[in-house]
Every structure is written in C-alpha cells, then in structure tokens.
Short mmCIF file of C-alpha atoms and ligand atoms in Angstrom, two decimals:
data_model
loop_
_atom_site.label_atom_id
_atom_site.label_comp_id
_atom_site.label_asym_id
_atom_site.label_seq_id
_atom_site.Cartn_x
_atom_site.Cartn_y
_atom_site.Cartn_z
CA MET A 1 39.86 45.59 124.67
CA CYS A 2 38.18 43.51 121.99
CA ALA A 3 37.91 39.81 122.85
CA ARG A 4 39.07 38.82 119.37
CA TYR A 5 42.53 40.26 120.10
CA LYS A 6 42.74 39.38 123.75
CA GLU A 7 45.78 37.39 124.86
CA PRO A 8 45.45 35.29 128.06
CA ALA A 9 44.57 37.80 130.78
CA PRO A 10 47.27 38.50 133.36
CA ILE A 11 46.23 37.65 136.90
CA LYS A 12 48.76 39.93 138.55
CA ASP A 13 51.47 42.23 137.25
CA HIS A 14 53.25 39.45 135.42
CA LEU A 15 56.51 41.31 134.69
CA ASN A 16 56.88 39.48 131.37
CA PRO A 17 57.94 41.96 128.68
CA LEU A 18 56.36 39.85 125.94
CA ASP A 19 52.96 40.04 127.66
CA SER A 20 53.41 43.78 128.18
CA MET A 21 54.21 44.28 124.50
CA MET A 22 51.25 42.11 123.37
CA GLU A 23 48.78 44.01 125.57
CA ARG A 24 49.67 47.32 123.90
CA PHE A 25 49.85 45.78 120.43
CA SER A 26 46.37 44.26 120.89
CA GLU A 27 44.89 47.51 122.17
CA ALA A 28 46.35 49.55 119.30
CA ALA A 29 45.35 46.90 116.72
CA GLU A 30 41.78 47.10 117.94
CA LYS A 31 41.68 50.93 117.83
CA LEU A 32 43.12 50.84 114.33
CA GLY A 33 40.60 48.20 113.21
CA LEU A 34 43.44 45.93 112.08
CA ASP A 35 42.16 42.82 110.30
CA GLU A 36 42.63 39.57 112.15
CA SER A 37 44.98 37.91 109.65
CA THR A 38 47.44 40.83 109.70
CA TYR A 39 47.20 40.85 113.49
CA ASN A 40 48.00 37.16 113.59
CA ALA A 41 50.93 37.56 111.17
CA LEU A 42 52.44 40.36 113.29
CA LYS A 43 51.97 38.85 116.70
CA SER A 44 54.67 36.16 116.25
CA PRO A 45 58.26 36.71 115.20
CA GLU A 46 59.28 35.65 111.69
CA LYS A 47 62.29 33.75 112.96
CA SER A 48 63.71 32.79 116.35
CA VAL A 49 67.18 31.29 116.54
CA ALA A 50 68.51 29.78 119.78
CA VAL A 51 72.09 28.58 120.09
CA SER A 52 74.33 27.07 122.76
CA ILE A 53 77.75 28.68 122.68
CA PRO A 54 80.67 26.81 124.28
CA VAL A 55 83.48 29.16 125.28
CA THR A 56 86.83 28.41 126.91
CA MET A 57 87.07 30.61 129.99
CA ASP A 58 90.32 32.02 131.37
CA ASP A 59 90.58 29.18 133.89
CA GLY A 60 90.61 26.64 131.05
CA LYS A 61 87.08 25.33 131.74
CA ILE A 62 84.41 25.37 129.04
CA GLN A 63 81.25 27.31 129.82
CA VAL A 64 78.17 26.99 127.62
CA PHE A 65 76.14 30.18 127.09
CA GLU A 66 72.56 30.53 125.76
CA GLY A 67 72.33 32.90 122.80
CA TYR A 68 69.37 34.16 120.80
CA ARG A 69 68.52 36.22 117.74
CA VAL A 70 64.89 36.91 117.00
CA ILE A 71 63.71 38.54 113.77
CA HIS A 72 60.26 39.90 114.48
CA SER A 73 59.60 41.41 111.07
CA ALA A 74 61.52 42.21 107.90
CA ASN A 75 58.65 43.93 106.11
CA LEU A 76 59.97 47.46 106.06
CA GLY A 77 63.50 46.37 105.23
CA PRO A 78 66.37 44.37 106.74
CA SER A 79 65.82 43.67 110.40
CA LYS A 80 67.60 45.87 112.93
CA GLY A 81 68.21 45.70 116.64
CA GLY A 82 70.78 45.43 119.37
CA ILE A 83 72.39 42.52 121.17
CA ARG A 84 72.05 42.35 124.92
CA TYR A 85 74.51 40.69 127.31
CA SER A 86 72.71 40.19 130.61
CA MET A 87 71.72 37.47 133.06
CA SER A 88 68.07 38.49 132.54
CA VAL A 89 68.09 37.42 128.87
CA THR A 90 65.35 34.91 128.00
CA LEU A 91 63.75 33.99 124.68
CA ASP A 92 60.53 35.81 125.72
CA GLU A 93 62.47 38.95 126.56
CA VAL A 94 64.30 38.87 123.22
CA LYS A 95 61.00 38.32 121.37
CA ALA A 96 59.44 41.36 123.05
CA LEU A 97 62.51 43.49 122.37
CA ALA A 98 62.52 42.37 118.72
CA ALA A 99 58.88 43.40 118.25
CA TRP A 100 59.59 46.73 119.95
CA MET A 101 62.33 47.28 117.35
CA THR A 102 59.79 46.70 114.54
CA TRP A 103 57.46 49.32 116.04
CA LYS A 104 60.34 51.67 116.86
CA CYS A 105 61.78 51.70 113.33
CA ALA A 106 58.28 52.17 111.89
CA VAL A 107 57.45 55.07 114.26
CA VAL A 108 60.51 57.06 113.15
CA GLY A 109 60.10 56.00 109.52
CA ILE A 110 63.44 54.32 108.87
CA PRO A 111 63.53 51.44 106.34
CA TYR A 112 64.09 48.58 108.76
CA GLY A 113 62.24 45.70 110.30
CA GLY A 114 62.85 44.68 113.91
CA ALA A 115 65.15 42.15 115.56
CA LYS A 116 66.97 41.60 118.81
CA GLY A 117 69.70 39.36 120.10
CA GLY A 118 70.85 38.34 123.51
CA ILE A 119 73.29 36.18 125.38
CA LYS A 120 72.63 35.12 128.96
CA CYS A 121 75.86 36.18 130.69
CA GLU A 122 77.22 38.65 133.22
CA PRO A 123 79.65 40.80 131.21
CA ARG A 124 80.89 42.62 134.31
CA ASP A 125 82.33 39.35 135.63
CA MET A 126 84.04 38.39 132.36
CA SER A 127 87.52 39.29 131.12
CA GLN A 128 88.03 41.05 127.77
CA GLY A 129 89.37 37.80 126.37
CA GLU A 130 86.28 35.86 127.47
CA LEU A 131 83.97 38.53 126.04
CA GLU A 132 85.86 38.48 122.76
CA ARG A 133 85.68 34.67 122.42
CA LEU A 134 81.98 34.68 123.34
CA THR A 135 81.22 37.42 120.78
CA ARG A 136 83.16 35.71 118.01
CA ALA A 137 81.53 32.34 118.76
CA TYR A 138 78.06 33.95 118.74
CA THR A 139 78.88 35.61 115.39
CA VAL A 140 79.94 32.27 113.90
CA ALA A 141 76.66 30.73 115.13
CA MET A 142 74.63 33.62 113.64
CA ALA A 143 76.69 34.14 110.46
CA ASP A 144 73.79 33.12 108.23
CA VAL A 145 71.28 35.22 110.15
CA PHE A 146 73.25 38.49 110.08
CA GLY A 147 74.00 40.47 106.92
CA PRO A 148 74.13 44.13 105.83
CA GLU A 149 70.99 43.62 103.75
CA LYS A 150 69.48 41.00 106.01
CA ASP A 151 69.84 41.59 109.73
CA ILE A 152 71.99 44.27 111.34
CA PRO A 153 72.89 44.09 115.05
CA ALA A 154 73.96 46.99 117.31
CA PRO A 155 74.81 47.57 120.97
CA ASP A 156 72.24 47.21 123.74
CA MET A 157 72.44 46.62 127.50
CA GLY A 158 75.85 45.15 128.39
CA THR A 159 77.39 45.46 124.94
CA THR A 160 79.86 48.07 123.67
CA PRO A 161 81.46 49.47 120.48
CA GLN A 162 84.39 47.08 121.12
CA ILE A 163 81.99 44.11 121.05
CA MET A 164 80.54 45.43 117.76
CA ALA A 165 84.10 45.66 116.39
CA TRP A 166 84.73 41.95 117.19
CA LEU A 167 81.41 41.02 115.60
CA MET A 168 82.21 43.00 112.44
CA ASP A 169 85.69 41.49 112.25
CA GLU A 170 84.50 37.90 112.70
CA TYR A 171 81.65 38.33 110.20
CA SER A 172 84.04 39.93 107.65
CA LYS A 173 86.48 37.00 108.05
CA ILE A 174 83.73 34.40 107.59
CA LYS A 175 82.42 36.09 104.43
CA GLY A 176 85.86 37.01 103.11
CA VAL A 177 84.89 40.64 102.53
CA SER A 178 85.16 43.78 104.60
CA SER A 179 81.64 44.27 105.84
CA PRO A 180 81.29 47.32 108.13
CA ALA A 181 77.55 47.71 107.36
CA VAL A 182 76.74 44.35 109.04
CA VAL A 183 76.69 46.03 112.45
CA THR A 184 76.22 49.55 113.82
CA GLY A 185 77.48 51.23 116.96
CA LYS A 186 81.08 50.47 115.91
CA PRO A 187 84.07 52.51 117.05
CA LEU A 188 84.62 55.55 114.82
CA VAL A 189 87.84 54.30 113.18
CA LEU A 190 86.02 51.13 112.01
CA GLY A 191 83.22 53.01 110.27
CA GLY A 192 81.15 54.10 113.25
CA SER A 193 79.16 57.32 112.99
CA LEU A 194 79.79 60.55 114.79
CA GLY A 195 76.94 61.13 117.21
CA ARG A 196 76.00 57.42 117.57
CA VAL A 197 77.17 57.09 121.19
CA GLU A 198 75.05 60.08 122.26
CA ALA A 199 72.15 59.36 119.90
CA THR A 200 69.73 57.55 122.22
CA GLY A 201 70.18 60.07 125.04
CA ARG A 202 69.90 62.91 122.57
CA GLY A 203 66.60 61.53 121.25
CA VAL A 204 65.32 61.25 124.82
CA MET A 205 66.17 64.92 125.35
CA VAL A 206 64.54 65.98 122.06
CA SER A 207 61.37 63.97 122.92
CA ALA A 208 61.33 65.47 126.42
CA ARG A 209 61.59 68.97 124.93
CA SER A 210 58.72 68.30 122.50
CA ALA A 211 56.56 66.95 125.33
CA MET A 212 57.44 69.86 127.62
CA GLY A 213 56.29 72.18 124.85
CA LYS A 214 52.87 70.46 124.73
CA LEU A 215 52.61 70.55 128.55
CA LYS A 216 53.74 74.22 128.64
CA MET A 217 56.53 73.17 131.01
CA ASN A 218 59.53 75.50 131.08
CA PRO A 219 62.79 73.45 131.05
CA SER A 220 64.61 76.11 133.11
CA SER A 221 62.23 75.70 136.01
CA ALA A 222 61.73 71.92 135.66
CA THR A 223 63.27 69.17 137.78
CA ALA A 224 64.06 65.62 136.66
CA ALA A 225 65.06 62.23 138.05
CA VAL A 226 66.90 59.80 135.81
CA GLN A 227 66.97 56.09 136.63
CA GLY A 228 70.01 54.33 135.18
CA PHE A 229 73.41 55.90 134.50
CA GLY A 230 74.63 53.82 131.56
CA ASN A 231 74.94 55.24 128.07
CA VAL A 232 71.27 56.25 127.79
CA GLY A 233 70.70 57.56 131.33
CA SER A 234 73.92 59.54 131.67
CA ILE A 235 73.68 61.23 128.25
CA SER A 236 69.95 61.96 128.68
CA ALA A 237 70.74 63.55 132.05
CA LYS A 238 73.62 65.56 130.63
CA LEU A 239 71.65 66.87 127.66
CA LEU A 240 68.57 67.68 129.77
CA GLU A 241 70.83 69.56 132.18
CA GLN A 242 72.17 71.53 129.21
CA GLN A 243 68.57 72.48 128.40
CA GLY A 244 68.28 74.06 131.85
CA VAL A 245 66.50 71.14 133.57
CA LYS A 246 67.68 70.57 137.17
CA ILE A 247 68.59 66.89 137.58
CA VAL A 248 67.87 66.13 141.25
CA ALA A 249 68.41 62.36 141.21
CA ILE A 250 70.37 59.74 139.31
CA SER A 251 70.96 56.04 139.97
CA ASP A 252 72.65 52.84 138.89
CA ILE A 253 72.92 49.31 140.29
CA SER A 254 74.61 50.76 143.39
CA GLY A 255 71.39 52.70 144.23
CA GLY A 256 70.06 56.26 143.87
CA TYR A 257 71.65 59.64 144.60
CA TYR A 258 69.44 62.60 145.43
CA ASN A 259 70.26 66.28 145.78
CA PRO A 260 67.36 68.77 145.65
CA LYS A 261 69.82 71.52 144.68
CA GLY A 262 70.74 69.57 141.54
CA ILE A 263 73.47 67.09 140.61
CA ASP A 264 76.37 68.14 138.39
CA ILE A 265 76.07 65.48 135.66
CA GLU A 266 79.52 66.05 134.12
CA GLU A 267 80.97 65.54 137.58
CA ALA A 268 78.96 62.33 138.08
CA MET A 269 80.09 61.04 134.66
CA ALA A 270 83.73 61.76 135.49
CA TYR A 271 83.25 60.02 138.84
CA VAL A 272 81.85 56.90 137.16
CA ALA A 273 84.65 56.86 134.59
CA ALA A 274 87.23 56.91 137.39
CA ASN A 275 85.31 54.50 139.66
CA LYS A 276 85.11 51.24 137.67
CA GLY A 277 81.90 52.33 135.94
CA THR A 278 79.74 52.81 139.05
CA LEU A 279 78.27 55.66 141.10
CA GLU A 280 79.02 53.75 144.32
CA GLY A 281 80.29 56.26 146.90
CA PHE A 282 79.25 59.36 144.88
CA ALA A 283 79.27 62.31 147.29
CA ASN A 284 77.25 65.57 147.26
CA ALA A 285 73.96 63.64 147.35
CA ASP A 286 71.75 61.66 149.73
CA LYS A 287 71.63 57.92 149.15
CA ILE A 288 68.17 56.69 148.14
CA SER A 289 66.98 53.46 146.52
CA ASN A 290 66.14 52.99 142.86
CA GLU A 291 62.49 52.57 143.90
CA GLU A 292 62.50 55.84 145.87
CA LEU A 293 63.94 57.67 142.88
CA LEU A 294 60.90 56.72 140.79
CA GLU A 295 58.56 58.21 143.38
CA LEU A 296 60.29 61.58 143.81
CA ASP A 297 58.31 64.79 143.44
CA VAL A 298 59.84 65.86 140.13
CA ASP A 299 58.44 67.23 136.87
CA VAL A 300 60.13 64.73 134.58
CA LEU A 301 61.04 61.10 135.18
CA VAL A 302 63.38 59.28 132.80
CA PRO A 303 63.47 55.51 133.42
CA ALA A 304 66.61 54.55 131.52
CA ALA A 305 67.61 51.31 133.26
CA MET A 306 65.60 48.25 132.28
CA GLU A 307 62.19 46.65 131.89
CA ASP A 308 59.31 46.65 134.37
CA GLN A 309 60.43 49.35 136.77
CA ILE A 310 57.03 51.06 136.88
CA THR A 311 54.38 48.48 137.71
CA VAL A 312 51.01 48.24 139.49
CA ASN A 313 53.05 48.13 142.69
CA ASN A 314 54.36 51.70 142.44
CA ALA A 315 52.55 53.50 139.59
CA ASP A 316 50.04 55.21 141.89
CA ARG A 317 52.91 56.76 143.88
CA ILE A 318 54.62 58.32 140.86
CA LYS A 319 54.50 62.14 141.07
CA ALA A 320 56.19 63.20 137.83
CA LYS A 321 54.01 64.98 135.25
CA LEU A 322 56.00 63.60 132.36
CA ILE A 323 57.70 60.20 131.92
CA VAL A 324 60.14 59.82 129.03
CA GLU A 325 61.13 56.16 128.56
CA GLY A 326 64.84 55.90 127.84
CA ALA A 327 64.84 52.13 128.51
CA ASN A 328 62.88 49.56 126.52
CA GLY A 329 59.74 48.46 128.37
CA PRO A 330 60.31 50.23 131.73
CA THR A 331 56.54 50.39 132.34
CA SER A 332 54.44 47.23 132.63
CA SER A 333 51.22 47.28 130.62
CA ASN A 334 49.13 47.06 133.77
CA ALA A 335 50.69 50.29 135.05
CA ASP A 336 49.68 52.23 131.91
CA GLN A 337 46.09 52.75 133.02
CA ILE A 338 47.13 53.99 136.47
CA LEU A 339 49.51 56.56 134.95
CA ASN A 340 46.80 57.54 132.48
CA ASP A 341 44.24 58.08 135.23
CA LYS A 342 46.72 60.25 137.08
CA GLY A 343 47.06 62.44 133.97
CA ILE A 344 50.78 61.65 133.54
CA MET A 345 52.04 62.04 129.98
CA VAL A 346 54.19 59.04 129.03
CA ILE A 347 56.45 59.28 125.98
CA PRO A 348 56.82 55.59 125.18
CA ASP A 349 60.07 53.75 124.60
CA ILE A 350 59.36 53.06 120.93
CA LEU A 351 59.32 56.81 120.34
CA ALA A 352 61.50 58.28 123.11
CA ASN A 353 64.54 56.04 122.70
CA ALA A 354 64.39 55.71 118.89
CA GLY A 355 67.24 58.20 118.44
CA GLY A 356 69.73 55.36 118.81
CA VAL A 357 68.43 53.24 115.95
CA THR A 358 67.93 56.38 113.86
CA VAL A 359 71.64 57.18 114.02
CA SER A 360 72.39 53.46 113.53
CA TYR A 361 70.53 53.85 110.24
CA PHE A 362 72.75 56.87 109.40
CA GLU A 363 75.82 54.78 110.24
CA TRP A 364 74.66 52.02 107.89
CA VAL A 365 73.92 54.58 105.14
CA GLN A 366 77.42 56.09 105.57
CA ASN A 367 79.02 52.61 105.49
CA ARG A 368 77.24 51.77 102.25
CA LEU A 369 78.19 55.14 100.74
CA GLY A 370 81.75 54.97 102.03
CA TYR A 371 81.35 58.65 102.85
CA PHE A 372 81.08 60.10 106.34
CA TRP A 373 78.99 62.95 107.67
CA THR A 374 79.85 65.64 110.20
CA GLU A 375 78.43 65.35 113.70
CA GLU A 376 76.41 68.48 113.05
CA ARG A 377 74.71 66.82 110.04
CA VAL A 378 74.02 63.61 111.99
CA ASN A 379 72.48 65.50 114.92
CA ARG A 380 70.45 67.86 112.75
CA ARG A 381 68.92 65.01 110.74
CA ALA A 382 68.29 62.84 113.82
CA ASP A 383 66.64 65.75 115.68
CA ARG A 384 64.39 66.41 112.70
CA ILE A 385 63.29 62.76 112.51
CA MET A 386 62.62 62.66 116.27
CA LYS A 387 60.58 65.87 116.22
CA GLN A 388 58.51 64.76 113.20
CA ALA A 389 57.86 61.38 114.79
CA PHE A 390 56.75 63.04 118.03
CA GLU A 391 54.27 65.27 116.16
CA ALA A 392 52.90 62.31 114.14
CA VAL A 393 52.32 60.33 117.33
CA TYR A 394 50.83 63.36 119.09
CA ASP A 395 48.42 63.89 116.18
CA ALA A 396 47.44 60.22 116.27
CA SER A 397 46.79 60.46 120.02
CA ILE A 398 44.27 63.22 119.31
CA LYS A 399 42.75 61.52 116.27
CA TYR A 400 42.18 58.20 118.05
CA ASN A 401 41.70 59.71 121.51
CA VAL A 402 44.40 57.50 123.07
CA ASN A 403 47.53 58.08 125.12
CA MET A 404 50.94 58.60 123.47
CA ARG A 405 51.90 54.93 123.88
CA ILE A 406 48.91 53.52 122.06
CA ALA A 407 49.22 56.32 119.48
CA ALA A 408 52.83 55.31 118.79
CA TYR A 409 51.76 51.68 118.31
CA ILE A 410 48.95 52.79 116.00
CA VAL A 411 51.35 54.81 113.81
CA ALA A 412 53.80 51.89 113.71
CA ILE A 413 51.29 49.07 113.14
CA ASP A 414 49.54 51.03 110.42
CA LYS A 415 52.82 51.45 108.56
CA VAL A 416 53.95 47.82 108.91
CA ALA A 417 50.47 46.48 108.04
CA SER A 418 50.26 48.57 104.88
CA THR A 419 53.68 47.31 103.67
CA MET A 420 52.51 43.76 104.34
CA ARG A 421 49.43 44.29 102.23
CA LEU A 422 51.49 45.80 99.39
CA ARG A 423 54.08 43.03 99.49
CA GLY A 424 51.45 40.29 99.76
CA THR A 425 51.69 36.78 101.14
CA PHE A 426 51.67 33.26 99.72
N1 LIG B 1 69.67 48.73 121.19
C1 LIG B 1 69.14 49.98 120.73
C2 LIG B 1 67.64 49.98 120.84
O1 LIG B 1 67.04 49.25 121.59
C3 LIG B 1 69.67 50.36 119.34
C4 LIG B 1 69.36 49.38 118.27
C5 LIG B 1 70.06 49.69 116.95
O2 LIG B 1 70.71 50.73 116.87
O3 LIG B 1 69.92 48.89 116.04
O4 LIG B 1 66.99 50.80 120.24
#
C-alpha cells in the first residue's frame, strides 16, 4: 500500500468497521491511481448529524437515545441508505456504513450517493409504542436531512417496513404533503415495491450463481452455510436451496444449527415465525456455535449477520471456496489477505448485498411515477443489474490483477471520482 494513502496502521485486528473500510478504499485508490485531492474529499463524509432523542417509555420514564445520520457522498444523486436500530451503533460504524452505501450504489450503477442512519437501542426489548415514538422523534430531528430528492432512508438491521411507515407518515405530516418517496422498504399498501423484502437475499443468490459459474461449481452438488437468519440470511438460504444448493447450517443469535443432510429452509422459516423470531430449540439439526458455522467444510459461506465475523482470528480456518457477503462488513480488512492466500473467492458486501438498494431504487422510481410494476418486472430488472455489476467487477479484477473486493472498490471509486471531476468544486 502506498504511504501517501496509508491511514494509521492497525496493531491488531481492530474490529472497527471504519478502519476496515478505509483500508480497502486506500488500497483501491492506489491501484486506480486516484489523485490525492479526490482521495481526501472522499475519505470523510459530507455531513454527520448526531442527535439526542428523548422518548417517554411505557413506564412513564424518559429515556434519551443517541441517533445518527451520516451522508458520505451525494455526488451521484440523493444519498441513500438504511437506518439501523442496534446497541452496537456508534458514529464510526454509521460513517463506515454510509461510505459502503456510496460504493454499493456506484458498483450497481444506480443514481444515488451513500448515507446511513442509526439509533443506539435494543429494539427487541422495546414495545411497539416505544418504537413508534422513537422513530417519529428521530424523524422530527432529521426532517431537514431527509427528503425524496435529498436523502432517502430504508430498513437495515433491527428496522422493519412498519418503522419505515411511521417515518414516512411523520415526514409527510411535517412537510404537509404525502411523501412516499422519502423512504423505501415501506409496506406494499403504502407504496412499497413488490420484491423489496426478498431483494437483498435474491441479489446474494444471483451473485453466488455468477461466482459459482466462474468457479465451475455446480449448485446441485454444492453445500452452503449461512450465518444469520434475519431477512437477508433466511431469504438467501431459501433462494440458494431453490437453486439446488444443500444448506447444511444456519444460525442466529441463539447459535448455529448443523445438519449434513441439509436443512429444510422453509421449515426453519416457519419455525422462526412461530417462535418469537428465533431459531432457539430448532430440531433436526446439531447445535453448533456461530463461530463453528464459519469454519465448516462447505463450498459456499454466506455471512449475513453483522460486521467483523471473519477476522485474523479465524480466517485461516475457513474452508469454504466461495464467500458471498450478505452482511455489510462481515470480513475485517486484515482477514482479506489470509482469505486471498488461501485462494478463497470473496464476493464483497458492496456487490453481493446490493440487490436491496437496487430494488429500493425501483421503489423510489415507482413512487415518483405513481405507477407500480409487477414482481416479475422488478426481479428481472434487479437480476440484470446484479449480473452486469458482477461481470464489471470480475473484469476489473482481471484488468487490475486484484481480488473481487478491491475490484468492486475500483469500479465504484472510479465512477464517483469522475462525477466529482465533472461537477467540480469551489
Ligand atoms: N440497508 C440496506 C443496505 O445496507 C438497504 C439500503 C437501502 O435500500 O437504501 O444495503
């Protein structure tokens, strides 16, 4: 890595997503020969907003929550990115996630910049009423940040279509207009798009299929382990299973479930739906840990839980031939080299999970048109975008002689940098 671009060197595997993002950004910027001023302009977010949100809880006490919205870049268009409700939310995490959204939108070629929001809270321990008040209060605090042509939120970890509905309602009331295009991932009756709920998992499946093609891996004789059984993990598992892949392990916060004969994913999804949203107690499988799941002898590994699951501490024990990143930032930057040396193909988050924001873009387009597409049209167009993006990144990986992750960053940075040059600066 060129000294000019080097951020402070990590001493150990730092597990800071912002550092992980910067490492890859710096490496790709150097390969691309990006000029220093553009590099400097892109390394910091355009805007970071931090708010304290007082909310009356069900017991009558007031609790104050930390909330953030970070706009990394609005060069390609209005900024786009989800809102995360989790106890792990920090400003650094939101900054990294916002930058990843910039690269993600650029990789798939949709006209958006990148943003991310987050509130430090534990949604599982909150009532619907508390979640609604928190969401409305956050929307009031961010009313001048959001906007259908400015900054468009969406669901992420811990947030749901219902939360997007409250956000849309509160924003519409503040502005005095009906404004469905201010947020995506809404329930269908409020202007959501067919196919949006499945879109991220579907993109993971399409990326996995493209990668399997390059690796000459036959889906019908391949095995996979999927970490995380939320929206992304469960749908990825279901769609991969439909492609003939045998899913031998799944997991959630209750731990991992392993069955070498294969897990029936529809059955697991029905179990979770009837079991307060968790796999806890799921039968027909051996109980393993989330860490053990990552190290299983499978062909395909889909980390679809959260950041920094594959690190220097376990990367050398990973046996999969292909990793398809359903989560954002599941691999720390220090683990990249280890996976590379082992010859493992990694389809990076900013490509593999971009199906979600792609269909968010379709939702926004439909809201602005006031005309809605069939699910078949949504899926066909999303699949085409995902396949084209995969091929563009694959070609860049050959041209620059880099892995798929750095190639994806190169494609993205090149696009954002050229729009910056065209738009100019003061
Ligand atoms: N939260 C999702 C992501 O990280 C979707 C963002 C969006 O649809 O705007 O890609």
